[in-house]
Amino acid sequence: MLRLRAFRPTSDKVVKIQLHPTHPWLVTADANDRVAVWNWEHRQVIYELKAGGVDERRLVGVKLDKLAEGETDSKGKPTEAIRGGSVKQVSFYDDDIRFWQHWRNCSAAAEAPTAVNQQSSAFSAPAPSTRGRHFVVICCENKAIFLDLVTMRGRDVPKQELDNKSLLCMEFLSRSSSSDAPLVAFGASDGVIRVLSMITWKLVRRYTGGHKGAISCLMTFMSAAGEVHLVSGGSDGLLVLWSADHIHDTRELVPKISLKAHDGGVVAVELSRVMGSAPQLITIGADKTLAIWDTVTFKEIRRIKPVPKLACHSVASWCHPRAPNLDILTCVKDSHIWAIEHPTYSALTRPLCELSSLVPPQALAQHKKLRVYCMVAHPLQPHLVATGTNIGIILSEFDPRALPAVAPLPAPAESKEHSAVYIVERELKLLNFQLSNTANPSLGSASETGRSRNESIDQLIVKQSKKHISTPAPHDSYSILSASSSGKYVAVVWPDIPSFAVYKASDWSVVDSGTGKLFAWDSCRDRYALVESALAPRMPLIVKGGSSKKAKEAAAAAAQAAAAAASAASAATVQVRILLDDGTAHVLQRSIDGRSEPVVGLHGGALLGVTYRTSRRISPLTATAISTVQSMPLSGFGGSASSFASDDPFSTREGPPQNFQLYSWETYQPVSGLLAQPEWTVWDQTVEYCAFAYQQYIVISSLRPQFRYLGDVSIPFATGAVWHRRQLFVATPTTIECVFVDAGVAAIDIETKKRKEEMKAREAQGRAVAEHGDLALITVEAPQVTASEKISLRPPMLQVVRLASFQHTPSIPPFIVPKQPKLNGDDSVFLKELDDRRYAEVAVAGGGVSVAVTRFPAEQKRPIGPLVLVGVRDGVLWLVDRYMCAHALSLSHPGIRCRCLAAYGDPVSAVKWATRLGREHHDDLAQFMLGMGYATEALHLPGISKRLEFDLAMQSKDLKRALACLLTMSNSRDVGQETTATDVTQILNLAVAKQAKQESLADAVQGIVKFVKEFFDLIDAADATGQAEIAREVLKRLAAAASVKGALHGQTLRGLALRLANHGELTRLSGLVTNLITAGHGREAAFAAAVLGDNALMEKAWQDTGMLAEAVLHAQAHGRPSLRSSVITWNKVLQKELDHTPTVKTDAAAAFLASLEDPKLTSLGETEKKPPIEILPPGMPPLSAPPIVIKKAAAAKSGLPNAAIGAPMNQGGTPMNQGTPMAQGTPMNQGTPMVQGAPMSQGAPVVQDAPVAQGAPTDNGAPAPAQSTDEVKPLEATTAPDNVEAPAATSNAEATATPGSTAEATEASVTDRTSSPDAAAPPAPAAGSGGIDAPAVTTGEATKDAPSTEAPQTEDKPPTTEASPSPPPSDSAV
């Protein structure tokens, strides 16, 4: 029943031990008086000290501190040099210790029916007194050592300051008054109790006259009347009661009550909280007995001998739900922890566990037998028990997931009283609880004084009562209670028997019972699944006091059904039973099976989870995980033998086994594959979310429209949870957490929404057809306006907020206290700081509304022990602890309240509540609401930042507000408002300009550049929603920023150009091109000009920014007249760069390597002087080629003088020699190849016997026409009668501008056009006689008439055209 949580071997036996309530610390003292502070969670020793003698390290440290402070050596030796002597007691002391000691005393006193204060949680917490420090206090014979674990400074109080008497025990005194300084009482060897102030370190009080011998133990407690008492036990066997209320009295105090407790002396005293009764005192003595005392009458209730012949040395009050009958733990010098069962009645003692079975085997090899010398139970986590033995420290862990036997019942909607059913000692009882505050704390969180209500449990007064139910429970062992979804039925499972029973909540009659330990409810209907054991059916339960005949008949019917089910359940399959309206359990015929492995766990919910035992060999720790008794209140319980393993839970472990499968309650078929087995599952009431808990995390999934994993939260060792819409409240052994969950929007959600809309449309159409017939299908076609609503995807959101824990938040952060030997007893300075801090936690907003300045409330105090989460009702989270006491955690802090309202689906109220939250936290709240899908509502939060406001406006499609936010953020509200185009000169000269307007313009440009992405997003959103005016406002600002040199870059400028063209802002686009050219952005300017459709502006953009290569290619591709000049300029630049390239290689090795890189000669012809490097576009002849002279004959048929056309130009633009006419049909010298370096040199002969019509493109054999849209330009160029070179060059350039043609274009332009009789072009008139009327051959005609010249023409081929006389040469071709 126990497993090992931590083990630390020691060389000596551990005789003193103490656990810290909130931190994982453990302080021990061994037989050699060595004290150690150990972090049992991380396995680290925090501090070690040799307390019995003189610790040299502390002595050296004190001397160094004195030297650092400039003090000289004192006359007397320091207190650290005093030998401590035997260690009598070790303990921690800090604010946590003080608080929980007070809480324990108050809660124990509140159990009494006659208690003054009936609320265990309704008390004023003591003010912080240790200022965030943590003390380890060691009580030695000769001195008391106070060691601060924060500053590592210590204070030794020698016994000379305490009347020079040996110190034997100690106890801390505290009152709830805020002016109390921490006091510590020491029991001395002379029977006197001396009280020391931890502020002045002086003796302040004595308790005398109680004991005749030494005092061995001290303890404080609170009586039912509210008085604080100090009880002491001495070696004389007396138990003496003192009053601890008057702790400010400096006189000597006398005892109130003295009684004989044990023969031979009292060893220890412990306070026991008894459910429904006044607290009791437990004492153990040297006479081997254990006595129980009533704190009201101080009479002995019972005396027992737990272990015969052995005296108890340790005792602890214990209350664990896994062992409801065990109240006291004690230890003797053997290897067991002994448990005493209800000492008031039966007082049976039995060994709880054998510790030797928990420790590693190698630790016991050197010893004969394990011995326990001290034991302590954790004050806040009863599942942890620490023991000090002769081999080391053993920290044992009982079942940490066992929950109290209580099941909450759903409350009526109109009732403020809530109820829960629980079992105590074979009795079913009803717990009724409600808030007794006159004002609901969830509706008003601030008092009129301006101070916020502290979000702690002492602000919520809980009124509760317990009512007896006549129906008894058949067993008093560990039980698990669960209620059905409707709350009409309550199931009780006793897994150790094993047995179960289902009760009807209306009259508490038994409707079903049987032998089984695995039980699970359906969360949607009154239906449950169970696995009955193969044992013989139990006899039907006889309801005592049940006079109802129907109840007896139902019990008999249930007994028959149970007997039938037990006989049929020998195979231990999962059965599903449904509860009918008449209260009878109907056994469904079909059972869930399909797997051969035995079932070891059931998990209820919207789907039935079944856990199978894996067939492979598994470790004991995995077997622990399979055993699901502790894991969840709705599941069954595995074998108790495998509930715990001796493995270290923090060591490397394998993952949970894949042995968990989900089934449908309706079809009994599996709906999932094998999953990792969770420890417990919890499903949302609306069947939208579910949570699977594992040891280190909780997996949260969405169920609609399909099962989808949302994420996991790192909440280790969770014991239970409850859903409240999109809020998951989780309890762990130390904390209460709240997980806010939202599934977001996934693609499957959008698809499902569309399908649902289509189904609704079909259903409506079907209804119309059924009602009106086929006439309903008649429709009239009309322009349909489809709203293109784009649903943006939203990722799932999980946010964890810690609501409560054991930690006490220090009011003042830890700091090093200066050494002040003389201080006043009044701690007024500290109290003033405390009050200032208290008032500083609240800021008053307009209208006198108190505003919380913290994002979340301070962590509230978690009630002690395992808890059952009831749920959220009346605006608070209800919990029930092991003592069946209801607690309420406040959710009224605005940071929590707003989130709860938004998660519940009420964002409007959340925004209203946000006025009580500091505006600096509104951004955080808005992000949360955005994650929950409430972007529109979050826009109404008054304190959100402009950046977040823009994001929210974009999410909620409020583009006007988004534009306003963006203009404010970028400071560009006035940009582009006065003129349509921004003055570029002023923008470029901002450094010189002194006007305030231009300075603000510079700031605006910087803001626009900073938020350029947001500006583009806003334009796109405006385009998508048809809000053109918003897009134009944004484009004004972007165009103004783009005109500044260096403001915007590449892709951004191109995107701006596209958007300007898209919105028809051609004027701004033209201005943008000019500005970009001026700013030197050639590529972007050319792109913008291309979008504008202006080729000339595009070429200007290339040329003016020095990008000549792009200018040449653009001119060639578009037939620009400036092609030749661009090429010449480009080649000059290239040649200049090549000639002036400096060399940087100077050493011999580099020169040698450079010589290897030079191109090697391939022929002797290359040794001649190379021509200048020319880079030409495809199809253009070299610039350095000699002029080609072609003599032309005059056209005979036309009789017109060949003026302009008769002097054809060579492709370099040089006029041919026209003085010598060439006879028609005479071919040119075709053996001469073209000049080296020309790109079109392909060995084709160049023959040109017929003049080419002016402006007519020649066929180049390309599939596409050689001239497209630029035919007008050569015609325009011919208007000058005295300039023939321009049209010739233009025609030449256009002939080579065909895409996809290289050298063939040039070859075709000079090929013999007389090879075909149809190829002769009509002659053109002379330039002087109206060259403007020259006919222009269209592209289609040129392509049809010109033959293909892919193959070279034959040299001796005679011409086919007629000879015509050559006209006289024209002198107009200059």
CSV table of C-alpha atoms in Angstrom, one decimal, residues 505-818:
chain,number,residue,atom,x,y,z
A,505,ALA,CA,-31.0,10.0,-4.9
A,506,SER,CA,-34.7,10.8,-4.3
A,507,ASP,CA,-35.3,8.2,-1.6
A,508,TRP,CA,-31.8,6.6,-1.3
A,509,SER,CA,-33.1,3.2,-2.2
A,510,VAL,CA,-30.8,0.6,-3.8
A,511,VAL,CA,-31.6,0.1,-7.5
A,512,ASP,CA,-28.7,-2.1,-8.4
A,513,SER,CA,-25.8,-3.9,-6.6
A,514,GLY,CA,-23.4,-6.6,-7.3
A,515,THR,CA,-19.8,-7.8,-7.0
A,516,GLY,CA,-17.5,-5.7,-9.0
A,517,LYS,CA,-14.9,-3.0,-8.7
A,518,LEU,CA,-14.8,-1.5,-12.2
A,519,PHE,CA,-17.6,1.0,-12.7
A,520,ALA,CA,-18.1,4.0,-15.1
A,521,TRP,CA,-21.0,6.4,-15.8
A,522,ASP,CA,-22.1,7.7,-19.2
A,523,SER,CA,-21.9,11.4,-19.0
A,524,CYS,CA,-24.9,11.9,-21.3
A,525,ARG,CA,-27.5,9.5,-20.0
A,526,ASP,CA,-28.3,7.5,-16.8
A,527,ARG,CA,-26.3,4.6,-18.1
A,528,TYR,CA,-23.3,2.8,-16.7
A,529,ALA,CA,-20.8,0.1,-17.5
A,530,LEU,CA,-19.3,-2.4,-15.1
A,531,VAL,CA,-17.2,-5.5,-14.9
A,532,GLU,CA,-18.7,-8.0,-12.5
A,533,SER,CA,-16.4,-10.3,-10.6
A,534,ALA,CA,-16.8,-14.1,-10.9
A,535,LEU,CA,-17.5,-14.3,-7.2
A,536,ALA,CA,-20.8,-15.6,-5.9
A,537,PRO,CA,-23.6,-13.0,-6.0
A,538,ARG,CA,-24.1,-11.2,-2.7
A,539,MET,CA,-27.3,-11.2,-0.9
A,540,PRO,CA,-29.6,-8.3,-1.6
A,541,LEU,CA,-29.3,-5.3,0.6
A,542,ILE,CA,-31.9,-4.9,3.3
A,543,VAL,CA,-32.8,-1.3,3.6
A,544,LYS,CA,-33.1,-0.3,7.2
A,545,GLY,CA,-35.9,2.0,8.0
A,546,GLY,CA,-37.2,1.8,4.4
A,547,SER,CA,-40.9,1.3,4.8
A,548,SER,CA,-41.6,1.8,1.1
A,549,LYS,CA,-42.9,-1.3,-0.5
A,550,LYS,CA,-41.6,-0.2,-3.9
A,551,ALA,CA,-38.1,0.2,-2.5
A,552,LYS,CA,-38.2,-3.4,-1.3
A,553,GLU,CA,-39.5,-4.6,-4.6
A,554,ALA,CA,-36.8,-2.7,-6.4
A,555,ALA,CA,-34.2,-4.2,-4.1
A,556,ALA,CA,-35.5,-7.7,-4.7
A,557,ALA,CA,-35.5,-7.1,-8.5
A,558,ALA,CA,-32.0,-5.7,-8.3
A,559,ALA,CA,-30.9,-8.7,-6.3
A,560,GLN,CA,-32.3,-11.0,-9.0
A,561,ALA,CA,-30.7,-9.0,-11.7
A,562,ALA,CA,-27.4,-9.0,-9.9
A,563,ALA,CA,-27.6,-12.8,-9.4
A,564,ALA,CA,-28.3,-13.3,-13.1
A,565,ALA,CA,-25.6,-10.9,-14.1
A,566,ALA,CA,-23.1,-12.6,-11.8
A,567,SER,CA,-23.8,-16.0,-13.2
A,568,ALA,CA,-23.4,-14.6,-16.7
A,569,ALA,CA,-20.3,-12.6,-16.0
A,570,SER,CA,-17.9,-15.5,-15.4
A,571,ALA,CA,-15.8,-14.2,-18.4
A,572,ALA,CA,-15.6,-10.7,-16.8
A,573,THR,CA,-16.8,-8.9,-19.9
A,574,VAL,CA,-17.9,-5.3,-19.8
A,575,GLN,CA,-21.7,-4.9,-19.3
A,576,VAL,CA,-23.7,-1.8,-20.0
A,577,ARG,CA,-26.8,-1.2,-18.0
A,578,ILE,CA,-29.3,1.6,-18.3
A,579,LEU,CA,-31.5,3.0,-15.6
A,580,LEU,CA,-35.1,3.3,-16.7
A,581,ASP,CA,-37.5,6.0,-15.5
A,582,ASP,CA,-39.1,3.7,-13.0
A,583,GLY,CA,-35.7,3.4,-11.3
A,584,THR,CA,-35.0,-0.2,-12.4
A,585,ALA,CA,-31.7,-1.2,-13.9
A,586,HIS,CA,-32.1,-2.8,-17.3
A,587,VAL,CA,-29.3,-5.1,-18.4
A,588,LEU,CA,-28.6,-4.6,-22.0
A,589,GLN,CA,-28.2,-7.8,-24.0
A,590,ARG,CA,-25.1,-6.8,-25.8
A,591,SER,CA,-21.8,-6.5,-24.0
A,592,ILE,CA,-18.6,-4.8,-25.0
A,593,ASP,CA,-16.0,-7.3,-25.9
A,594,GLY,CA,-13.8,-8.1,-28.9
A,595,ARG,CA,-10.5,-8.3,-27.1
A,596,SER,CA,-9.1,-11.3,-25.3
A,597,GLU,CA,-7.1,-9.4,-22.7
A,598,PRO,CA,-8.8,-9.0,-19.3
A,599,VAL,CA,-10.3,-5.6,-18.4
A,600,VAL,CA,-8.5,-3.8,-15.6
A,601,GLY,CA,-10.1,-0.4,-15.8
A,602,LEU,CA,-13.2,1.5,-16.9
A,603,HIS,CA,-13.3,5.3,-17.6
A,604,GLY,CA,-16.7,6.9,-18.0
A,605,GLY,CA,-17.7,9.9,-20.2
A,606,ALA,CA,-19.2,10.6,-23.5
A,607,LEU,CA,-17.3,7.6,-24.7
A,608,LEU,CA,-16.6,4.5,-22.7
A,609,GLY,CA,-12.9,4.0,-22.1
A,610,VAL,CA,-11.7,0.4,-21.4
A,611,THR,CA,-8.3,-0.5,-20.2
A,612,TYR,CA,-6.9,-3.9,-20.9
A,613,ARG,CA,-4.1,-5.7,-19.2
A,614,THR,CA,-1.1,-5.9,-21.5
A,615,SER,CA,0.2,-9.3,-22.3
A,616,ARG,CA,3.8,-8.2,-22.6
A,617,ARG,CA,6.1,-8.2,-19.6
A,618,ILE,CA,6.0,-4.8,-17.9
A,619,SER,CA,7.7,-3.1,-15.1
A,620,PRO,CA,6.1,-2.8,-11.7
A,621,LEU,CA,5.7,1.0,-12.2
A,622,THR,CA,3.7,0.4,-15.4
A,623,ALA,CA,1.6,-2.1,-13.5
A,624,THR,CA,0.9,0.7,-11.1
A,625,ALA,CA,-0.3,2.8,-14.0
A,626,ILE,CA,-2.6,0.0,-15.1
A,627,SER,CA,-4.1,-0.2,-11.7
A,628,THR,CA,-6.6,2.6,-11.9
A,629,VAL,CA,-8.2,2.7,-8.4
A,630,GLN,CA,-6.4,5.8,-7.4
A,631,SER,CA,-6.6,7.4,-10.8
A,632,MET,CA,-10.1,8.5,-11.1
A,633,PRO,CA,-13.3,8.5,-9.0
A,634,LEU,CA,-15.4,7.0,-11.8
A,635,SER,CA,-13.1,4.1,-12.6
A,636,GLY,CA,-12.6,0.9,-10.8
A,637,PHE,CA,-9.7,-0.2,-8.8
A,638,GLY,CA,-6.8,-2.6,-9.6
A,639,GLY,CA,-5.2,-5.0,-7.2
A,640,SER,CA,-3.9,-3.4,-4.1
A,641,ALA,CA,-0.8,-5.5,-4.4
A,642,SER,CA,0.3,-3.7,-7.5
A,643,SER,CA,-0.9,-0.3,-6.5
A,644,PHE,CA,2.6,0.7,-5.5
A,645,ALA,CA,6.0,-0.2,-6.7
A,646,SER,CA,9.4,0.4,-5.2
A,647,ASP,CA,10.8,2.1,-8.3
A,648,ASP,CA,11.9,5.6,-8.1
A,649,PRO,CA,9.2,7.7,-9.6
A,650,PHE,CA,11.6,10.4,-10.8
A,651,SER,CA,13.9,8.0,-12.6
A,652,THR,CA,13.7,7.4,-16.3
A,653,ARG,CA,10.5,5.5,-17.0
A,654,GLU,CA,8.8,4.1,-20.0
A,655,GLY,CA,5.7,5.7,-21.3
A,656,PRO,CA,2.2,4.5,-20.5
A,657,PRO,CA,1.2,1.3,-22.2
A,658,GLN,CA,-0.9,1.4,-25.3
A,659,ASN,CA,-3.8,-0.6,-23.8
A,660,PHE,CA,-6.7,1.9,-23.7
A,661,GLN,CA,-9.6,1.9,-26.2
A,662,LEU,CA,-12.7,4.1,-26.5
A,663,TYR,CA,-16.1,2.6,-27.3
A,664,SER,CA,-19.4,4.0,-28.3
A,665,TRP,CA,-22.2,3.7,-25.7
A,666,GLU,CA,-24.7,3.3,-28.5
A,667,THR,CA,-23.1,0.8,-30.8
A,668,TYR,CA,-20.7,-0.9,-28.4
A,669,GLN,CA,-18.1,-0.8,-31.1
A,670,PRO,CA,-14.6,0.7,-30.7
A,671,VAL,CA,-14.2,4.2,-32.1
A,672,SER,CA,-10.5,4.5,-31.6
A,673,GLY,CA,-7.4,2.4,-31.8
A,674,LEU,CA,-5.3,1.5,-28.8
A,675,LEU,CA,-4.3,4.6,-27.0
A,676,ALA,CA,-1.9,5.3,-24.1
A,677,GLN,CA,-3.7,4.5,-20.9
A,678,PRO,CA,-4.6,7.6,-18.9
A,679,GLU,CA,-4.8,7.8,-15.1
A,680,TRP,CA,-8.2,9.4,-15.3
A,681,THR,CA,-10.5,11.1,-17.8
A,682,VAL,CA,-13.0,13.9,-17.6
A,683,TRP,CA,-15.5,15.0,-20.2
A,684,ASP,CA,-17.2,18.3,-20.7
A,685,GLN,CA,-21.0,18.3,-20.0
A,686,THR,CA,-21.6,19.7,-23.5
A,687,VAL,CA,-19.5,17.0,-25.0
A,688,GLU,CA,-17.2,19.4,-26.7
A,689,TYR,CA,-13.9,18.8,-24.8
A,690,CYS,CA,-12.2,16.0,-22.9
A,691,ALA,CA,-9.1,15.7,-20.9
A,692,PHE,CA,-6.9,12.6,-20.4
A,693,ALA,CA,-4.6,12.8,-17.4
A,694,TYR,CA,-1.1,11.2,-17.3
A,695,GLN,CA,1.5,11.3,-14.6
A,696,GLN,CA,3.3,14.4,-15.9
A,697,TYR,CA,0.8,16.2,-18.1
A,698,ILE,CA,-2.8,16.4,-19.1
A,699,VAL,CA,-3.9,16.0,-22.8
A,700,ILE,CA,-6.8,18.1,-23.9
A,701,SER,CA,-8.8,17.2,-27.0
A,702,SER,CA,-11.8,18.6,-28.9
A,703,LEU,CA,-14.7,16.4,-29.7
A,704,ARG,CA,-16.6,18.4,-32.3
A,705,PRO,CA,-16.8,18.2,-35.2
A,706,GLN,CA,-14.3,15.4,-34.8
A,707,PHE,CA,-11.9,14.1,-32.2
A,708,ARG,CA,-8.9,16.5,-32.5
A,709,TYR,CA,-5.8,16.9,-30.3
A,710,LEU,CA,-5.5,20.5,-29.0
A,711,GLY,CA,-2.4,20.2,-26.8
A,712,ASP,CA,-1.2,19.2,-23.4
A,713,VAL,CA,-0.5,21.1,-20.3
A,714,SER,CA,2.3,20.3,-17.9
A,715,ILE,CA,0.4,19.7,-14.7
A,716,PRO,CA,2.0,16.7,-13.0
A,717,PHE,CA,0.4,14.3,-10.5
A,718,ALA,CA,-3.1,15.7,-11.1
A,719,THR,CA,-5.7,13.9,-9.0
A,720,GLY,CA,-9.0,15.1,-10.5
A,721,ALA,CA,-10.6,17.8,-12.6
A,722,VAL,CA,-14.0,19.2,-13.5
A,723,TRP,CA,-15.1,21.1,-16.6
A,724,HIS,CA,-17.1,24.4,-16.6
A,725,ARG,CA,-17.7,25.2,-20.2
A,726,ARG,CA,-14.2,26.0,-21.6
A,727,GLN,CA,-12.6,26.0,-18.1
A,728,LEU,CA,-10.9,23.0,-16.7
A,729,PHE,CA,-10.3,23.1,-13.0
A,730,VAL,CA,-7.6,20.7,-11.9
A,731,ALA,CA,-6.5,19.6,-8.4
A,732,THR,CA,-3.1,18.3,-7.7
A,733,PRO,CA,-1.7,17.3,-4.3
A,734,THR,CA,-0.3,20.8,-3.8
A,735,THR,CA,-2.2,23.2,-6.1
A,736,ILE,CA,-5.5,24.1,-7.7
A,737,GLU,CA,-5.1,25.1,-11.4
A,738,CYS,CA,-7.5,26.5,-14.0
A,739,VAL,CA,-6.9,25.7,-17.6
A,740,PHE,CA,-8.8,27.9,-20.1
A,741,VAL,CA,-9.4,26.0,-23.3
A,742,ASP,CA,-10.5,27.0,-26.8
A,743,ALA,CA,-10.4,24.7,-29.8
A,744,GLY,CA,-9.8,27.6,-32.2
A,745,VAL,CA,-10.9,27.3,-35.9
A,746,ALA,CA,-9.5,24.5,-38.0
A,747,ALA,CA,-10.1,23.6,-41.6
A,748,ILE,CA,-12.4,20.8,-40.6
A,749,ASP,CA,-14.6,23.3,-38.7
A,750,ILE,CA,-15.1,25.4,-41.8
A,751,GLU,CA,-15.8,22.3,-43.9
A,752,THR,CA,-18.3,21.1,-41.3
A,753,LYS,CA,-20.0,24.5,-41.2
A,754,LYS,CA,-20.4,24.4,-45.0
A,755,ARG,CA,-21.8,20.9,-44.9
A,756,LYS,CA,-24.3,21.9,-42.2
A,757,GLU,CA,-25.5,24.8,-44.3
A,758,GLU,CA,-25.9,22.6,-47.4
A,759,MET,CA,-27.8,20.1,-45.3
A,760,LYS,CA,-30.1,22.8,-44.0
A,761,ALA,CA,-30.7,24.1,-47.5
A,762,ARG,CA,-31.5,20.6,-48.7
A,763,GLU,CA,-33.8,20.0,-45.8
A,764,ALA,CA,-35.6,23.3,-46.4
A,765,GLN,CA,-36.0,22.4,-50.1
A,766,GLY,CA,-37.3,19.0,-49.2
A,767,ARG,CA,-39.9,20.4,-46.9
A,768,ALA,CA,-40.9,22.9,-49.6
A,769,VAL,CA,-41.3,20.1,-52.1
A,770,ALA,CA,-43.3,18.0,-49.7
A,771,GLU,CA,-45.6,20.9,-49.1
A,772,HIS,CA,-45.9,22.5,-52.5
A,773,GLY,CA,-44.8,19.8,-54.9
A,774,ASP,CA,-42.6,20.5,-57.8
A,775,LEU,CA,-43.7,24.1,-57.9
A,776,ALA,CA,-41.3,24.8,-55.1
A,777,LEU,CA,-38.4,24.0,-57.4
A,778,ILE,CA,-39.2,26.9,-59.8
A,779,THR,CA,-36.6,29.6,-59.5
A,780,VAL,CA,-36.0,32.9,-61.3
A,781,GLU,CA,-32.5,33.6,-62.3
A,782,ALA,CA,-31.3,36.8,-60.8
A,783,PRO,CA,-28.0,38.4,-60.1
A,784,GLN,CA,-26.9,36.7,-56.9
A,785,VAL,CA,-24.7,38.6,-54.6
A,786,THR,CA,-22.5,36.1,-52.8
A,787,ALA,CA,-20.8,37.4,-49.7
A,788,SER,CA,-17.3,36.0,-49.8
A,789,GLU,CA,-16.9,35.6,-46.1
A,790,LYS,CA,-13.4,34.4,-45.4
A,791,ILE,CA,-13.2,32.6,-42.0
A,792,SER,CA,-9.7,32.9,-40.7
A,793,LEU,CA,-8.2,29.9,-39.0
A,794,ARG,CA,-7.4,30.3,-35.4
A,795,PRO,CA,-5.0,28.0,-33.5
A,796,PRO,CA,-6.2,26.3,-30.3
A,797,MET,CA,-5.5,28.1,-27.0
A,798,LEU,CA,-4.6,26.6,-23.6
A,799,GLN,CA,-3.8,29.0,-20.7
A,800,VAL,CA,-3.0,27.8,-17.2
A,801,VAL,CA,-3.6,29.9,-14.2
A,802,ARG,CA,-2.8,28.8,-10.7
A,803,LEU,CA,-5.6,29.6,-8.3
A,804,ALA,CA,-4.4,28.1,-5.0
A,805,SER,CA,-1.3,26.5,-3.5
A,806,PHE,CA,0.3,25.9,-0.1
A,807,GLN,CA,2.9,28.6,-0.7
A,808,HIS,CA,2.7,31.7,1.4
A,809,THR,CA,3.7,34.7,-0.8
A,810,PRO,CA,6.3,36.7,1.0
A,811,SER,CA,5.2,40.3,1.5
A,812,ILE,CA,8.8,41.5,1.4
A,813,PRO,CA,11.3,39.8,-0.8
A,814,PRO,CA,14.2,38.1,1.0
A,815,PHE,CA,17.1,40.4,1.8
A,816,ILE,CA,20.1,40.4,4.1
A,817,VAL,CA,19.1,42.0,7.4
A,818,PRO,CA,21.9,44.2,8.8
